[in-house]
Short mmCIF file of C-alpha atoms in Angstrom, two decimals:
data_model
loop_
_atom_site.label_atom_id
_atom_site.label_comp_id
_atom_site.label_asym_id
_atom_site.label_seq_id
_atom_site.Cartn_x
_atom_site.Cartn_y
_atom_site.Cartn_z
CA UNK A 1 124.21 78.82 133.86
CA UNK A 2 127.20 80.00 131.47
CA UNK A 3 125.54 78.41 128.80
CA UNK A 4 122.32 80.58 129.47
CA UNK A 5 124.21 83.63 129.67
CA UNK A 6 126.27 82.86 126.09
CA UNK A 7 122.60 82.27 124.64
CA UNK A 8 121.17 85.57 126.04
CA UNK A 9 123.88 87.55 124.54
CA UNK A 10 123.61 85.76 121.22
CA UNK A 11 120.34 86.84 121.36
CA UNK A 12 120.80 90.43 122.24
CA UNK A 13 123.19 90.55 119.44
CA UNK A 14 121.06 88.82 116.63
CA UNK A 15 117.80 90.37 117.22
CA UNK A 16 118.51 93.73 117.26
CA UNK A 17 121.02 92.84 113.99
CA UNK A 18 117.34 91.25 112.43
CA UNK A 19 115.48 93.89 113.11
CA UNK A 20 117.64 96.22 111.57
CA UNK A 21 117.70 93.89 108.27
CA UNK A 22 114.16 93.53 108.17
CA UNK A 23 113.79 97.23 108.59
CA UNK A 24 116.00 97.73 105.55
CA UNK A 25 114.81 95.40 103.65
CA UNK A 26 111.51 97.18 104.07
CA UNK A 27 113.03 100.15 103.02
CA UNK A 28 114.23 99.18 100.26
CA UNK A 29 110.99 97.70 98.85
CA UNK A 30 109.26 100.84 99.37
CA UNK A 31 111.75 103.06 97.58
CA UNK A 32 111.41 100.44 94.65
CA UNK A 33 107.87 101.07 94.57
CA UNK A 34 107.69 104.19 95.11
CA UNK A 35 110.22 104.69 91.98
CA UNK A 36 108.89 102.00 89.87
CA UNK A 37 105.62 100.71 90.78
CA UNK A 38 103.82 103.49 89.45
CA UNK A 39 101.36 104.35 86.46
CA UNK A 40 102.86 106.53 83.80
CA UNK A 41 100.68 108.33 81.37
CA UNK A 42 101.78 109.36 78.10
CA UNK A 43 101.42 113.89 77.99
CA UNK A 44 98.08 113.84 75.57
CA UNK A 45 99.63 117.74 73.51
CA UNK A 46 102.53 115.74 72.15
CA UNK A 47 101.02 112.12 71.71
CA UNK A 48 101.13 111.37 67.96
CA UNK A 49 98.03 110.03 66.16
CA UNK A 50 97.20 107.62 63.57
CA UNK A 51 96.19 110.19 60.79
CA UNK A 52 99.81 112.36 61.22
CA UNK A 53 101.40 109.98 59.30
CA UNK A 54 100.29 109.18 55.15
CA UNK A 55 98.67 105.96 54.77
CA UNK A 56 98.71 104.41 58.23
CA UNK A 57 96.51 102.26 59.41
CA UNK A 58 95.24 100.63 62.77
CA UNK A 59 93.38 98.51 64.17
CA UNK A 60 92.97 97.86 68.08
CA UNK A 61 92.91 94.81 70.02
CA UNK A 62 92.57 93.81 73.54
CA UNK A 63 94.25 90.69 75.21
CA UNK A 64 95.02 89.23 78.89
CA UNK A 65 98.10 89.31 81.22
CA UNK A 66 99.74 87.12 83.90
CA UNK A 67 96.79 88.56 86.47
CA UNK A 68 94.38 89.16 83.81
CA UNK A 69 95.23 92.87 83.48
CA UNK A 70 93.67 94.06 80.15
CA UNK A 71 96.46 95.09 77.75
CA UNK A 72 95.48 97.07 74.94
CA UNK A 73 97.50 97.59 71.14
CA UNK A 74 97.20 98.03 68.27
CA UNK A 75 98.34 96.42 64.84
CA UNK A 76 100.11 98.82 62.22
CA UNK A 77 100.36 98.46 58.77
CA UNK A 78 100.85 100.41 55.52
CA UNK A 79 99.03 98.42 52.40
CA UNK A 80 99.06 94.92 51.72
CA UNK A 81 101.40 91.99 51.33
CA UNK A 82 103.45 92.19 54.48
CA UNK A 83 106.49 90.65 55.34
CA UNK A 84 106.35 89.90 58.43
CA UNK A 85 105.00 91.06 62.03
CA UNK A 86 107.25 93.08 64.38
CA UNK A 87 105.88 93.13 68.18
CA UNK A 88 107.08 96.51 69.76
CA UNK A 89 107.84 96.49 73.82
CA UNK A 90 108.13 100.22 74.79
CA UNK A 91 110.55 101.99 77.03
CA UNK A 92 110.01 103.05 80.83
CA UNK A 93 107.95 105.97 81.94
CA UNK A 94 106.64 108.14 79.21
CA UNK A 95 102.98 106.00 79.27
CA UNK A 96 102.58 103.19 76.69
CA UNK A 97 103.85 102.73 73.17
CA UNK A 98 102.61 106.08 71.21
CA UNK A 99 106.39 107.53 72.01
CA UNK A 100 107.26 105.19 69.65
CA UNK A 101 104.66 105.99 66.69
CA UNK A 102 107.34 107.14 64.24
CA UNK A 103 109.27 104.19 64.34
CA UNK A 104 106.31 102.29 63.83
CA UNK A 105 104.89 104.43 61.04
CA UNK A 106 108.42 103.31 59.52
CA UNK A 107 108.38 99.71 59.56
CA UNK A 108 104.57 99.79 58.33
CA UNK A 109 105.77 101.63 55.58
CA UNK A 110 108.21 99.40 54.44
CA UNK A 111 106.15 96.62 54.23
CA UNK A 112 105.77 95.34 57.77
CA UNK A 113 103.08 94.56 60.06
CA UNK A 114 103.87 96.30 63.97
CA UNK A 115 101.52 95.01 66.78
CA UNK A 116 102.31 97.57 69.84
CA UNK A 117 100.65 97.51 72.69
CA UNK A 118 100.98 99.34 76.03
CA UNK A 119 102.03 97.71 79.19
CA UNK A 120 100.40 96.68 82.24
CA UNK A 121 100.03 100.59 84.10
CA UNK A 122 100.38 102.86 81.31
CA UNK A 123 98.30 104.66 79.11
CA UNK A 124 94.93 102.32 77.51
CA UNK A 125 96.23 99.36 79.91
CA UNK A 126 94.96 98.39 83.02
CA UNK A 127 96.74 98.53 86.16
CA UNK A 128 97.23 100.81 89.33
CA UNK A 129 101.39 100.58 88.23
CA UNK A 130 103.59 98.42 86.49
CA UNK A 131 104.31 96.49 89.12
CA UNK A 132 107.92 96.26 88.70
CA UNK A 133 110.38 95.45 85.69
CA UNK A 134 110.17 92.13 84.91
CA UNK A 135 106.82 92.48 83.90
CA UNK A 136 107.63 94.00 81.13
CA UNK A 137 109.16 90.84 79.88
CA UNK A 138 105.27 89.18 80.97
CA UNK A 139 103.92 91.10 79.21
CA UNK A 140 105.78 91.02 75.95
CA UNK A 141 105.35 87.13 76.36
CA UNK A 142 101.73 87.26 76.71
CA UNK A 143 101.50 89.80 73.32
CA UNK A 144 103.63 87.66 71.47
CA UNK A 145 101.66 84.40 72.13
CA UNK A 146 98.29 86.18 71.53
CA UNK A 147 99.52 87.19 68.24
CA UNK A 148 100.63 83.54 67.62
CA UNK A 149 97.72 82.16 69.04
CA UNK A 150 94.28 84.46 69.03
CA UNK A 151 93.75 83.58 65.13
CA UNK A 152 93.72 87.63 64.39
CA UNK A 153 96.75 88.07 63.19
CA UNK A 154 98.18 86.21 59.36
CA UNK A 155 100.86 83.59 59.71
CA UNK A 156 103.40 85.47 58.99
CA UNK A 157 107.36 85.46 60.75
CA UNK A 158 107.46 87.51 63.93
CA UNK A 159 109.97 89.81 65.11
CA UNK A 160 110.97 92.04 67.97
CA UNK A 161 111.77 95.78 68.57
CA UNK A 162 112.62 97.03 72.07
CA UNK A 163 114.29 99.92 73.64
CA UNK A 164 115.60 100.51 76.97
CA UNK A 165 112.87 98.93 78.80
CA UNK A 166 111.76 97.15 75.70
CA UNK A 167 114.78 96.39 75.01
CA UNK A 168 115.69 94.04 77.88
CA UNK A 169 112.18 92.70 77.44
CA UNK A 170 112.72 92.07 73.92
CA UNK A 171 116.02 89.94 74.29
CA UNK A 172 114.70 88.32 77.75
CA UNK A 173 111.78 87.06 76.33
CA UNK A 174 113.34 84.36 74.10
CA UNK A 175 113.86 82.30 76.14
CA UNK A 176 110.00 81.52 76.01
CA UNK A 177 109.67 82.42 72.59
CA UNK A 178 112.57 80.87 70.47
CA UNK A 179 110.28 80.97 67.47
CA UNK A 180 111.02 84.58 67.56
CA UNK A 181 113.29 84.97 64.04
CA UNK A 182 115.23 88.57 64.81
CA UNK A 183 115.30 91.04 67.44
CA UNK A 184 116.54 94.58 67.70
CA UNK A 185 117.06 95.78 71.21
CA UNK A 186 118.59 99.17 71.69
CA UNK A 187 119.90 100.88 75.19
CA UNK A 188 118.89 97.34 76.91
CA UNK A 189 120.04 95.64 80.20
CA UNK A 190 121.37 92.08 80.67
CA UNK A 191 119.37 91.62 83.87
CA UNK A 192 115.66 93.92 84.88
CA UNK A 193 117.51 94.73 88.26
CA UNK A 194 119.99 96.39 86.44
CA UNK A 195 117.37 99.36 85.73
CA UNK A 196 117.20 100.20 88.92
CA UNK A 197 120.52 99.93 89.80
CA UNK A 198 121.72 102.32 87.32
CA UNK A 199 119.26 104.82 88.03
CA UNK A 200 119.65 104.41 91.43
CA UNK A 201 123.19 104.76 91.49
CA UNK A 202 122.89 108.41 90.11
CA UNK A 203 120.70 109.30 93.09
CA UNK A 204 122.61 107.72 95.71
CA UNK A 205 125.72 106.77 94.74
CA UNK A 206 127.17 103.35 95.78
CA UNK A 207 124.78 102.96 98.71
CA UNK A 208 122.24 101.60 96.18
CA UNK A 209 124.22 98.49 96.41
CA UNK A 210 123.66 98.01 99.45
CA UNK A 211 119.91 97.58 98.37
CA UNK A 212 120.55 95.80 95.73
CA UNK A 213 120.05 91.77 97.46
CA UNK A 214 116.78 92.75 98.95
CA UNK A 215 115.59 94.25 95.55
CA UNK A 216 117.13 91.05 93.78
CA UNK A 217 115.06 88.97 96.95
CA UNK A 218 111.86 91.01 96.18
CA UNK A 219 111.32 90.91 92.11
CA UNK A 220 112.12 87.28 92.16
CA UNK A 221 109.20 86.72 94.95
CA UNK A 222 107.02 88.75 93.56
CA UNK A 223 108.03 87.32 89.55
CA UNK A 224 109.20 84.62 89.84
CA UNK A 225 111.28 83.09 86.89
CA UNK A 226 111.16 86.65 84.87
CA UNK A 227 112.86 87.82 87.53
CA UNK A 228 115.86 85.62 87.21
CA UNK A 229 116.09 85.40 83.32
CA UNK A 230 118.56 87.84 81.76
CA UNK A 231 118.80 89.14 78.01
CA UNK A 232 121.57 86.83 77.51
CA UNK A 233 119.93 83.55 79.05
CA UNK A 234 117.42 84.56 75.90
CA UNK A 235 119.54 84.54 73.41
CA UNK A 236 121.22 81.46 74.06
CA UNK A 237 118.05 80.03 74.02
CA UNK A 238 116.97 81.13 70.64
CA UNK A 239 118.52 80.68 67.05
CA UNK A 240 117.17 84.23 66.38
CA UNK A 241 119.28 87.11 65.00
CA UNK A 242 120.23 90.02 67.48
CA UNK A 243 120.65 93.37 66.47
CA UNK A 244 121.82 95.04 69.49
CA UNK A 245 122.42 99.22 69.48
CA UNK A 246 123.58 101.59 72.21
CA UNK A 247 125.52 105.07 72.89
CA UNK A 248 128.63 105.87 74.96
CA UNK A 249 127.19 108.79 76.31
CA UNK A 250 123.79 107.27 77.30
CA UNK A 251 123.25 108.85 80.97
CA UNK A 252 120.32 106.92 81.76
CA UNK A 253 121.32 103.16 80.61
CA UNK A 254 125.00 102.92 80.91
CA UNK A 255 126.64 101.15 77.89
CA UNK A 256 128.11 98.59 80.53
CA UNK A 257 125.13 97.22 81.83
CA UNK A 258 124.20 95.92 78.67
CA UNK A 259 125.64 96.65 75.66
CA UNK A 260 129.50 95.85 76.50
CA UNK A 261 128.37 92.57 77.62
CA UNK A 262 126.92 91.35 74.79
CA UNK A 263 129.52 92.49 72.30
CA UNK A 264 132.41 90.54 74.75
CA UNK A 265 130.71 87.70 74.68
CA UNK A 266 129.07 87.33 70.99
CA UNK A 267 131.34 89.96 68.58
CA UNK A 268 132.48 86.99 67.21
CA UNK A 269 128.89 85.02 66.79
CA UNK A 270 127.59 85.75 62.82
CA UNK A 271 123.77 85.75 64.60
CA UNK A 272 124.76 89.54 65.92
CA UNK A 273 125.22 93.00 64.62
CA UNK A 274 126.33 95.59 66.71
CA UNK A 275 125.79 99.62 66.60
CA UNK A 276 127.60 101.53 68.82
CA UNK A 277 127.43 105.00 68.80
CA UNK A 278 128.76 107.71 70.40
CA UNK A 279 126.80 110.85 70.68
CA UNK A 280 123.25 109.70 70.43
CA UNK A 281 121.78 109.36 74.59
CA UNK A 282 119.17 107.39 75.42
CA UNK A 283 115.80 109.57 75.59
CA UNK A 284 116.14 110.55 71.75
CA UNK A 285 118.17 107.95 70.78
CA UNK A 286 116.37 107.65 67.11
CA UNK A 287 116.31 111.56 66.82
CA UNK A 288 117.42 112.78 63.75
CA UNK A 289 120.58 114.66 64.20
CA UNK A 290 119.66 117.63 61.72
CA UNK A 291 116.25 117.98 62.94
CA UNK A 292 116.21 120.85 65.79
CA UNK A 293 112.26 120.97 66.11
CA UNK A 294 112.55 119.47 69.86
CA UNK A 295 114.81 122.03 71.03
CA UNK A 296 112.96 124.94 68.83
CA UNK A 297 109.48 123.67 71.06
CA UNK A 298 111.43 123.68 73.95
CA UNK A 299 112.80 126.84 73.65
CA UNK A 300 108.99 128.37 72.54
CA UNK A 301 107.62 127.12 75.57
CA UNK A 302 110.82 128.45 77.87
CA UNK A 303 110.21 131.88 76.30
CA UNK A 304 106.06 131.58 76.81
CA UNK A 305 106.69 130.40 80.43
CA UNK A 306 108.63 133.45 80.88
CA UNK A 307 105.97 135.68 79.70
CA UNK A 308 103.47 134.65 82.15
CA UNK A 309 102.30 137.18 84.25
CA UNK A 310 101.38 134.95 87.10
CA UNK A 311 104.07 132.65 89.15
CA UNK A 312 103.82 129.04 87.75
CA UNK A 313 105.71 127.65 90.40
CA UNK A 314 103.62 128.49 93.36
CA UNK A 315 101.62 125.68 94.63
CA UNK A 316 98.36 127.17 94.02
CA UNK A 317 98.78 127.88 90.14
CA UNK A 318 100.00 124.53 89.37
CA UNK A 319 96.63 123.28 87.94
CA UNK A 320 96.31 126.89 85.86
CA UNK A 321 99.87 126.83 84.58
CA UNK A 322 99.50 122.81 83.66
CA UNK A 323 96.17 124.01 81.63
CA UNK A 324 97.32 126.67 80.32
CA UNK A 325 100.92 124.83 78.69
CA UNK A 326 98.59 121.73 77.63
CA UNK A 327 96.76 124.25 75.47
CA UNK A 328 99.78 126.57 74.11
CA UNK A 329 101.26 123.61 73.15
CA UNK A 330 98.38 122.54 71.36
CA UNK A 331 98.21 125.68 69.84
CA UNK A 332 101.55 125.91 68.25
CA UNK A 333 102.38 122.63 67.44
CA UNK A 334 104.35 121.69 63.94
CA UNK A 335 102.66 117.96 63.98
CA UNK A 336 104.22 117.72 60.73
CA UNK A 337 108.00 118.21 62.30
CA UNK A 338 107.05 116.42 65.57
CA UNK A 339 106.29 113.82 63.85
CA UNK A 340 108.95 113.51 61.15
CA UNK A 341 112.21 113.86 63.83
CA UNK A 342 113.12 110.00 62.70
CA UNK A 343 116.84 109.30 62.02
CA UNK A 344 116.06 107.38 58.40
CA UNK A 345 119.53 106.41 58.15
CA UNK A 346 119.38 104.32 60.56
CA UNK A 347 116.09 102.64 59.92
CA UNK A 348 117.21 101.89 57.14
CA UNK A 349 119.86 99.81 58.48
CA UNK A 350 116.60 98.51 60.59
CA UNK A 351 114.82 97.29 57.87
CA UNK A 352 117.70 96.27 56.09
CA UNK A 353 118.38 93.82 58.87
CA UNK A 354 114.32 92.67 59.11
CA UNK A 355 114.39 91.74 55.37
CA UNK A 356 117.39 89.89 55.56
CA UNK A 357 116.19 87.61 58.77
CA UNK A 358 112.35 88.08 59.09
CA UNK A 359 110.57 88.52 55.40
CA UNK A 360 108.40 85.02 54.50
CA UNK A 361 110.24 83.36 51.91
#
């Protein structure tokens, strides 16, 4: 009879206490997806094209994911007699890889085949979302073997560039790749749950940690071994060499989750270079410092908004006021300067590192 009465109480006390983990646990999923899972469009007035930049060319190519999501890029050059291929993983929520269309335009032009492509749930992709971080790092792995593998692409050495996002994905992926002969990841993460931890942690403080397990629990269900593999588990399975950049005032990536990590460990290994920075953020982390046309547009379209003579933030002229931006924007557009706000001093540096670890001998 005692013996009953001990197990009844353990059971009052551990289902309730399940309950109330399973509960949070489902929480916590949903606020991942909810944040993460989603499909993120690139805004078509500021996209960059093809024919804004002398001498580019393109040509498009489709290829299959882990699900057999469509992924759809596009290979870059400038010319003939390349050097070498550079595979391009874009950054997190601003839609697929045309954000990054100036730094392309760059390597192209100095002498360097890019093959960018946009990830599963943004822009020319398929998918309802991205599912979640690590497939980032799936799909980089799947772009990089189809450019090994379809027979489109010369024989030529292959290289990475990733940033934030991309970057994580860029340094991750070696550990399937090793072939891969240099990498530059900038304002990257050691592990994809970092992402949302430090995003997280600006919304709600330290109580994302206590999500944290069941986020850790849920990417590695749902991605298995991606989930699991960190930037640093790649390169110490790849004789590749790392170029790794970051800022100390990057709000959206802190330098610690990454960056701080890898120069500890490997400052002293002759594979790495490190650029750290101090002023530069994350967003606009390539922007050139003495161009101001970003914050001359942004102040244009401050001072239109405040000439409307209608109120854009009421609920019913949010379709109206979304039209009528779109085509102001188009309207006054410098394509020239918005597409000419590269930072060339450090590209240089860029391409300085490519040709010393990726151009065919």
């Amino acid at each position: 009879m005692r013996k009953l009465k001990k197990r009844t109480k353990l059971f009052i006390v551990i289902i309730p206490l399940v309950l109330i983990v399973s509960a949070f646990c489902i929480f916590s999923i949903f606020i991942y997806n909810q944040n993460i899972n989603q499909r993120f469009e690139s805004y078509p007035p500021l996209m960059l094209k093809v024919s804004d930049f002398e001498g580019l060319n393109s040509k498009q190519y489709e290829f299959p994911s882990d699900k057999g999501q469509i992924l759809t890029g596009s290979l870059y050059s400038v010319g003939d007699d390349q050097k070498g291929i550079i595979v391009l993983s874009h950054g997190f929520g601003d839609g697929g890889h045309n954000f990054y269309l100036e730094y392309i335009n760059y390597f192209a032009q100095n002498g360097y085949y890019v093959f960018a492509y946009d990830a599963t749930g943004t822009d020319d992709s398929e998918g309802d979302g991205v599912g979640g971080f690590p497939q980032g790092a799936i799909d980089l792995d799947y772009a990089i073997s189809f450019v090994k593998e379809s027979g489109n692409f010369p024989d030529l050495p292959i290289g990475l560039f990733g940033h934030s996002w991309g970057g994580y994905n860029a340094s991750s992926v070696l550990t399937y790749h090793p072939e891969v002969e240099a990498v530059i990841a900038c304002c990257g993460v050691n592990k994809s749950s970092d992402y949302f931890e430090a995003v997280g942690k600006q919304e709600a403080g330290s109580f994302i940690y206590t999500m944290m397990p069941f986020l850790k629990i849920h990417e590695w269900m749902k991605f298995g071994k991606y989930a699991t593999n960190t930037a640093m588990d790649g390169f110490e399975s790849s004789n590749a060499a790392i170029l790794l950049t970051h800022s100390e005032d990057d709000e959206m990536i802190p330098i610690q989750y990454g960056y701080d990590l890898f120069h500890e460990k490997y400052n002293d290994n002759s594979r790495f270079t490190f650029l750290h920075f101090e002023d530069r953020g994350h967003d606009h982390f390539f922007d050139d410092p003495n161009n101001t046309y970003k914050d001359e547009l942004d102040e244009a379209i401050k001072e239109w908004t405040d000439s409307l003579d209608y109120n854009y933030e009421k609920e019913e002229n949010e379709q109206r006021f979304e039209k009528d931006k779109a085509k102001f924007i188009e309207e006054n557009l410098d394509r020239e300067r918005w597409s000419n706000r590269i930072d060339t001093e450090l590209f240089e540096q860029f391409v300085e590192f490519y040709d010393a670890n990726l151009s065919a001998k």
